[in-house]
Amino acid sequence: EIVVSGSASTGAYQAFIRSLRYENTSEDPVTGNREIVIEVSDGVATSNALTRVVNVVAQNDAPVLSGDVGVVSYREGGELLGVVPSNFEVVDADNEKLVSASIRVTPVEDGDVVSWDVSTIPNDVTVSTQDGASGREIVVSGSASTGAYQAFIRSLRYENTSDDPVAGDRVDRKSTRLNSSHLVISYAVFCLKK
């Protein structure tokens, strides 16, 4: 309740009441109606109540991917290389669960392999791989916590099994999807010949 007291002109009270603004600063607000009821008094009698209804509608905040972006090198015949940095994080301010992620590697050359730790795949989540003209896409589908998706993406490893790999960049683009939200973060793997 906001209480204003003191003798002032009706114009001054009117100006103050007209200046009132409503805002909800929560990232995950409780939706529904808020009633704002205004009454004034001349010291003898109280006015009628004027009610204004504000309908609060939540807006989906897109998931956010973060971590050091940059290029890491994989040398021919080398050990499996972590695709994302150790400080890679998935955060969603208003949802505890995600419904899908996609990891795209472009271009895909002979011998390029992206693998993951199967123990990081949550129940009711599927992982599929599709090769196409734009590269290789790993699609993760199913409702799971942001932490579960983060663990899966952190488990991704790159290697090239060819004895004569094509040198150059492989750009690994990660995205998460929650309803219609979509965000992409890129890391590059540079493949070197011996």
PDB file of C-alpha atoms in Angstrom:
ATOM      1  CA  GLU A   1       0.000   0.000   0.000  1.00  0.00           C
ATOM      2  CA  ILE A   2       1.207   3.468  -0.898  1.00  0.00           C
ATOM      3  CA  VAL A   3      -0.150   6.162   1.437  1.00  0.00           C
ATOM      4  CA  VAL A   4       0.241   9.840   0.541  1.00  0.00           C
ATOM      5  CA  SER A   5      -0.767  12.342   3.217  1.00  0.00           C
ATOM      6  CA  GLY A   6      -0.652  16.082   3.581  1.00  0.00           C
ATOM      7  CA  SER A   7      -2.646  19.020   2.347  1.00  0.00           C
ATOM      8  CA  ALA A   8      -2.131  19.829  -1.343  1.00  0.00           C
ATOM      9  CA  SER A   9      -4.246  20.848  -4.307  1.00  0.00           C
ATOM     10  CA  THR A  10      -6.337  18.304  -6.159  1.00  0.00           C
ATOM     11  CA  GLY A  11      -4.115  19.024  -9.172  1.00  0.00           C
ATOM     12  CA  ALA A  12      -1.001  18.055  -7.188  1.00  0.00           C
ATOM     13  CA  TYR A  13      -2.580  14.783  -6.014  1.00  0.00           C
ATOM     14  CA  GLN A  14      -3.811  14.111  -9.542  1.00  0.00           C
ATOM     15  CA  ALA A  15      -0.320  14.676 -10.986  1.00  0.00           C
ATOM     16  CA  PHE A  16       1.201  12.320  -8.410  1.00  0.00           C
ATOM     17  CA  ILE A  17      -1.376   9.578  -9.052  1.00  0.00           C
ATOM     18  CA  ARG A  18      -0.922   9.935 -12.817  1.00  0.00           C
ATOM     19  CA  SER A  19       2.835   9.437 -12.335  1.00  0.00           C
ATOM     20  CA  LEU A  20       2.410   5.967 -10.770  1.00  0.00           C
ATOM     21  CA  ARG A  21       3.955   3.145 -12.816  1.00  0.00           C
ATOM     22  CA  TYR A  22       3.887  -0.640 -12.390  1.00  0.00           C
ATOM     23  CA  GLU A  23       6.750  -3.011 -13.229  1.00  0.00           C
ATOM     24  CA  ASN A  24       7.582  -6.614 -12.404  1.00  0.00           C
ATOM     25  CA  THR A  25      11.340  -7.230 -12.380  1.00  0.00           C
ATOM     26  CA  SER A  26      11.236 -11.009 -11.879  1.00  0.00           C
ATOM     27  CA  GLU A  27      12.758 -13.238 -14.574  1.00  0.00           C
ATOM     28  CA  ASP A  28      10.005 -15.731 -13.787  1.00  0.00           C
ATOM     29  CA  PRO A  29       6.968 -13.675 -12.666  1.00  0.00           C
ATOM     30  CA  VAL A  30       3.755 -15.120 -11.293  1.00  0.00           C
ATOM     31  CA  THR A  31       1.300 -14.476 -14.088  1.00  0.00           C
ATOM     32  CA  GLY A  32      -2.208 -13.117 -13.665  1.00  0.00           C
ATOM     33  CA  ASN A  33      -4.005  -9.979 -12.631  1.00  0.00           C
ATOM     34  CA  ARG A  34      -2.834  -7.344 -10.166  1.00  0.00           C
ATOM     35  CA  GLU A  35      -5.457  -4.890  -8.939  1.00  0.00           C
ATOM     36  CA  ILE A  36      -4.436  -1.312  -8.258  1.00  0.00           C
ATOM     37  CA  VAL A  37      -7.108   0.486  -6.232  1.00  0.00           C
ATOM     38  CA  ILE A  38      -6.908   4.270  -5.836  1.00  0.00           C
ATOM     39  CA  GLU A  39      -8.879   6.376  -3.344  1.00  0.00           C
ATOM     40  CA  VAL A  40      -8.456   9.968  -2.214  1.00  0.00           C
ATOM     41  CA  SER A  41      -9.863  11.896   0.732  1.00  0.00           C
ATOM     42  CA  ASP A  42     -10.559  15.556   1.433  1.00  0.00           C
ATOM     43  CA  GLY A  43     -10.204  14.906   5.163  1.00  0.00           C
ATOM     44  CA  VAL A  44     -13.933  14.532   5.668  1.00  0.00           C
ATOM     45  CA  ALA A  45     -15.005  11.931   3.112  1.00  0.00           C
ATOM     46  CA  THR A  46     -13.276   9.326   0.964  1.00  0.00           C
ATOM     47  CA  SER A  47     -13.781   9.156  -2.781  1.00  0.00           C
ATOM     48  CA  ASN A  48     -15.093   6.233  -4.762  1.00  0.00           C
ATOM     49  CA  ALA A  49     -12.469   3.542  -5.496  1.00  0.00           C
ATOM     50  CA  LEU A  50     -10.944   3.530  -8.956  1.00  0.00           C
ATOM     51  CA  THR A  51      -9.585   0.077  -9.829  1.00  0.00           C
ATOM     52  CA  ARG A  52      -7.049  -0.550 -12.545  1.00  0.00           C
ATOM     53  CA  VAL A  53      -6.181  -4.172 -13.436  1.00  0.00           C
ATOM     54  CA  VAL A  54      -2.706  -5.051 -14.704  1.00  0.00           C
ATOM     55  CA  ASN A  55      -2.418  -8.455 -16.372  1.00  0.00           C
ATOM     56  CA  VAL A  56       1.115  -9.834 -15.940  1.00  0.00           C
ATOM     57  CA  VAL A  57       2.173 -12.080 -18.811  1.00  0.00           C
ATOM     58  CA  ALA A  58       5.448 -13.996 -18.597  1.00  0.00           C
ATOM     59  CA  GLN A  59       7.853 -13.860 -21.506  1.00  0.00           C
ATOM     60  CA  ASN A  60      10.189 -16.733 -22.211  1.00  0.00           C
ATOM     61  CA  ASP A  61      13.857 -15.824 -21.742  1.00  0.00           C
ATOM     62  CA  ALA A  62      16.175 -17.591 -24.153  1.00  0.00           C
ATOM     63  CA  PRO A  63      18.745 -19.984 -22.733  1.00  0.00           C
ATOM     64  CA  VAL A  64      22.251 -18.552 -22.586  1.00  0.00           C
ATOM     65  CA  LEU A  65      25.437 -20.415 -23.510  1.00  0.00           C
ATOM     66  CA  SER A  66      28.710 -19.074 -22.176  1.00  0.00           C
ATOM     67  CA  GLY A  67      32.354 -20.003 -22.069  1.00  0.00           C
ATOM     68  CA  ASP A  68      35.662 -19.040 -23.596  1.00  0.00           C
ATOM     69  CA  VAL A  69      35.297 -18.795 -27.359  1.00  0.00           C
ATOM     70  CA  GLY A  70      38.320 -19.456 -29.490  1.00  0.00           C
ATOM     71  CA  VAL A  71      40.339 -21.899 -31.544  1.00  0.00           C
ATOM     72  CA  VAL A  72      41.929 -25.083 -30.246  1.00  0.00           C
ATOM     73  CA  SER A  73      44.274 -27.264 -32.290  1.00  0.00           C
ATOM     74  CA  TYR A  74      44.034 -30.986 -32.905  1.00  0.00           C
ATOM     75  CA  ARG A  75      47.186 -32.624 -34.263  1.00  0.00           C
ATOM     76  CA  GLU A  76      46.893 -35.666 -36.528  1.00  0.00           C
ATOM     77  CA  GLY A  77      46.982 -38.844 -34.449  1.00  0.00           C
ATOM     78  CA  GLY A  78      46.359 -36.885 -31.264  1.00  0.00           C
ATOM     79  CA  GLU A  79      44.169 -37.828 -28.336  1.00  0.00           C
ATOM     80  CA  LEU A  80      40.497 -36.938 -28.129  1.00  0.00           C
ATOM     81  CA  LEU A  81      40.087 -33.179 -27.820  1.00  0.00           C
ATOM     82  CA  GLY A  82      37.382 -31.548 -25.686  1.00  0.00           C
ATOM     83  CA  VAL A  83      35.148 -29.525 -27.974  1.00  0.00           C
ATOM     84  CA  VAL A  84      34.040 -26.919 -25.436  1.00  0.00           C
ATOM     85  CA  PRO A  85      36.069 -25.161 -22.743  1.00  0.00           C
ATOM     86  CA  SER A  86      35.885 -26.304 -19.131  1.00  0.00           C
ATOM     87  CA  ASN A  87      33.986 -23.127 -18.199  1.00  0.00           C
ATOM     88  CA  PHE A  88      31.169 -23.843 -20.685  1.00  0.00           C
ATOM     89  CA  GLU A  89      27.757 -23.216 -19.076  1.00  0.00           C
ATOM     90  CA  VAL A  90      24.085 -23.449 -19.998  1.00  0.00           C
ATOM     91  CA  VAL A  91      21.807 -21.088 -18.057  1.00  0.00           C
ATOM     92  CA  ASP A  92      18.114 -20.370 -18.416  1.00  0.00           C
ATOM     93  CA  ALA A  93      16.718 -17.691 -16.112  1.00  0.00           C
ATOM     94  CA  ASP A  94      13.117 -18.850 -16.213  1.00  0.00           C
ATOM     95  CA  ASN A  95      13.218 -22.560 -17.022  1.00  0.00           C
ATOM     96  CA  GLU A  96      14.924 -25.427 -15.258  1.00  0.00           C
ATOM     97  CA  LYS A  97      14.589 -27.719 -18.254  1.00  0.00           C
ATOM     98  CA  LEU A  98      15.538 -27.637 -21.920  1.00  0.00           C
ATOM     99  CA  VAL A  99      13.912 -29.614 -24.708  1.00  0.00           C
ATOM    100  CA  SER A 100      16.656 -29.853 -27.337  1.00  0.00           C
ATOM    101  CA  ALA A 101      20.159 -28.947 -28.389  1.00  0.00           C
ATOM    102  CA  SER A 102      21.993 -29.152 -31.679  1.00  0.00           C
ATOM    103  CA  ILE A 103      25.702 -29.307 -32.343  1.00  0.00           C
ATOM    104  CA  ARG A 104      26.829 -28.666 -35.917  1.00  0.00           C
ATOM    105  CA  VAL A 105      30.304 -29.334 -37.263  1.00  0.00           C
ATOM    106  CA  THR A 106      31.216 -27.688 -40.568  1.00  0.00           C
ATOM    107  CA  PRO A 107      32.891 -28.703 -42.751  1.00  0.00           C
ATOM    108  CA  VAL A 108      33.106 -32.442 -42.073  1.00  0.00           C
ATOM    109  CA  GLU A 109      36.205 -33.988 -43.603  1.00  0.00           C
ATOM    110  CA  ASP A 110      37.235 -37.652 -43.929  1.00  0.00           C
ATOM    111  CA  GLY A 111      38.111 -39.059 -40.531  1.00  0.00           C
ATOM    112  CA  ASP A 112      36.370 -36.344 -38.479  1.00  0.00           C
ATOM    113  CA  VAL A 113      34.699 -37.913 -35.436  1.00  0.00           C
ATOM    114  CA  VAL A 114      32.732 -36.160 -32.702  1.00  0.00           C
ATOM    115  CA  SER A 115      31.916 -38.465 -29.792  1.00  0.00           C
ATOM    116  CA  TRP A 116      30.390 -38.102 -26.336  1.00  0.00           C
ATOM    117  CA  ASP A 117      30.114 -39.823 -22.996  1.00  0.00           C
ATOM    118  CA  VAL A 118      26.921 -41.912 -23.190  1.00  0.00           C
ATOM    119  CA  SER A 119      26.610 -41.832 -19.398  1.00  0.00           C
ATOM    120  CA  THR A 120      25.750 -38.108 -19.675  1.00  0.00           C
ATOM    121  CA  ILE A 121      22.580 -38.770 -21.715  1.00  0.00           C
ATOM    122  CA  PRO A 122      19.577 -38.424 -19.365  1.00  0.00           C
ATOM    123  CA  ASN A 123      16.629 -40.821 -19.398  1.00  0.00           C
ATOM    124  CA  ASP A 124      13.973 -39.909 -21.982  1.00  0.00           C
ATOM    125  CA  VAL A 125      16.544 -38.012 -24.058  1.00  0.00           C
ATOM    126  CA  THR A 126      17.663 -39.157 -27.498  1.00  0.00           C
ATOM    127  CA  VAL A 127      20.794 -38.292 -29.470  1.00  0.00           C
ATOM    128  CA  SER A 128      20.950 -38.606 -33.248  1.00  0.00           C
ATOM    129  CA  THR A 129      23.509 -37.660 -35.877  1.00  0.00           C
ATOM    130  CA  GLN A 130      22.713 -36.357 -39.342  1.00  0.00           C
ATOM    131  CA  ASP A 131      25.168 -35.665 -42.146  1.00  0.00           C
ATOM    132  CA  GLY A 132      24.188 -33.154 -44.785  1.00  0.00           C
ATOM    133  CA  ALA A 133      25.531 -30.591 -47.216  1.00  0.00           C
ATOM    134  CA  SER A 134      26.059 -28.110 -44.389  1.00  0.00           C
ATOM    135  CA  GLY A 135      28.046 -30.557 -42.245  1.00  0.00           C
ATOM    136  CA  ARG A 136      27.272 -32.931 -39.411  1.00  0.00           C
ATOM    137  CA  GLU A 137      24.563 -32.182 -36.881  1.00  0.00           C
ATOM    138  CA  ILE A 138      24.174 -33.894 -33.522  1.00  0.00           C
ATOM    139  CA  VAL A 139      20.607 -33.435 -32.306  1.00  0.00           C
ATOM    140  CA  VAL A 140      19.704 -33.950 -28.652  1.00  0.00           C
ATOM    141  CA  SER A 141      15.946 -34.177 -27.954  1.00  0.00           C
ATOM    142  CA  GLY A 142      13.935 -34.582 -24.783  1.00  0.00           C
ATOM    143  CA  SER A 143      13.124 -32.708 -21.613  1.00  0.00           C
ATOM    144  CA  ALA A 144      16.031 -32.581 -19.155  1.00  0.00           C
ATOM    145  CA  SER A 145      17.625 -30.114 -16.779  1.00  0.00           C
ATOM    146  CA  THR A 146      19.971 -27.407 -18.024  1.00  0.00           C
ATOM    147  CA  GLY A 147      22.686 -29.149 -15.978  1.00  0.00           C
ATOM    148  CA  ALA A 148      22.109 -32.432 -17.842  1.00  0.00           C
ATOM    149  CA  TYR A 149      22.371 -30.701 -21.213  1.00  0.00           C
ATOM    150  CA  GLN A 150      25.489 -28.876 -20.017  1.00  0.00           C
ATOM    151  CA  ALA A 151      27.112 -32.169 -18.910  1.00  0.00           C
ATOM    152  CA  PHE A 152      26.357 -33.779 -22.269  1.00  0.00           C
ATOM    153  CA  ILE A 153      27.783 -30.872 -24.270  1.00  0.00           C
ATOM    154  CA  ARG A 154      30.869 -30.740 -22.026  1.00  0.00           C
ATOM    155  CA  SER A 155      31.462 -34.439 -22.774  1.00  0.00           C
ATOM    156  CA  LEU A 156      31.800 -33.848 -26.557  1.00  0.00           C
ATOM    157  CA  ARG A 157      35.192 -34.866 -27.964  1.00  0.00           C
ATOM    158  CA  TYR A 158      36.765 -34.393 -31.405  1.00  0.00           C
ATOM    159  CA  GLU A 159      39.325 -36.496 -33.213  1.00  0.00           C
ATOM    160  CA  ASN A 160      40.347 -37.191 -36.770  1.00  0.00           C
ATOM    161  CA  THR A 161      41.115 -40.853 -37.525  1.00  0.00           C
ATOM    162  CA  SER A 162      42.519 -40.279 -41.022  1.00  0.00           C
ATOM    163  CA  ASP A 163      46.213 -40.903 -41.817  1.00  0.00           C
ATOM    164  CA  ASP A 164      46.007 -37.906 -44.160  1.00  0.00           C
ATOM    165  CA  PRO A 165      43.534 -35.440 -42.620  1.00  0.00           C
ATOM    166  CA  VAL A 166      42.444 -32.299 -44.407  1.00  0.00           C
ATOM    167  CA  ALA A 167      43.983 -29.433 -42.434  1.00  0.00           C
ATOM    168  CA  GLY A 168      41.879 -26.432 -41.495  1.00  0.00           C
ATOM    169  CA  ASP A 169      39.042 -25.180 -39.340  1.00  0.00           C
ATOM    170  CA  ARG A 170      36.097 -27.240 -38.205  1.00  0.00           C
ATOM    171  CA  VAL A 171      33.578 -24.853 -36.706  1.00  0.00           C
ATOM    172  CA  ASP A 172      31.482 -26.421 -33.985  1.00  0.00           C
ATOM    173  CA  ARG A 173      28.300 -24.442 -33.425  1.00  0.00           C
ATOM    174  CA  LYS A 174      26.215 -25.267 -30.381  1.00  0.00           C
ATOM    175  CA  SER A 175      22.661 -24.183 -29.896  1.00  0.00           C
ATOM    176  CA  THR A 176      19.969 -24.856 -27.368  1.00  0.00           C
ATOM    177  CA  ARG A 177      16.273 -24.599 -28.008  1.00  0.00           C
ATOM    178  CA  LEU A 178      13.519 -23.992 -25.527  1.00  0.00           C
ATOM    179  CA  ASN A 179      10.180 -23.472 -27.211  1.00  0.00           C
ATOM    180  CA  SER A 180      11.062 -20.856 -29.851  1.00  0.00           C
ATOM    181  CA  SER A 181      14.253 -19.563 -28.225  1.00  0.00           C
ATOM    182  CA  HIS A 182      17.493 -20.236 -30.038  1.00  0.00           C
ATOM    183  CA  LEU A 183      21.046 -19.220 -29.305  1.00  0.00           C
ATOM    184  CA  VAL A 184      24.291 -20.221 -30.994  1.00  0.00           C
ATOM    185  CA  ILE A 185      27.832 -20.121 -29.665  1.00  0.00           C
ATOM    186  CA  SER A 186      30.788 -21.138 -31.825  1.00  0.00           C
ATOM    187  CA  TYR A 187      34.113 -22.789 -31.127  1.00  0.00           C
ATOM    188  CA  ALA A 188      36.646 -23.654 -33.796  1.00  0.00           C
ATOM    189  CA  VAL A 189      38.845 -26.748 -33.926  1.00  0.00           C
ATOM    190  CA  PHE A 190      41.854 -26.433 -36.186  1.00  0.00           C
ATOM    191  CA  CYS A 191      43.076 -29.786 -37.548  1.00  0.00           C
ATOM    192  CA  LEU A 192      46.837 -29.982 -38.147  1.00  0.00           C
ATOM    193  CA  LYS A 193      48.804 -32.545 -40.139  1.00  0.00           C
ATOM    194  CA  LYS A 194      51.802 -34.238 -38.522  1.00  0.00           C
TER     195      LYS A 194
END
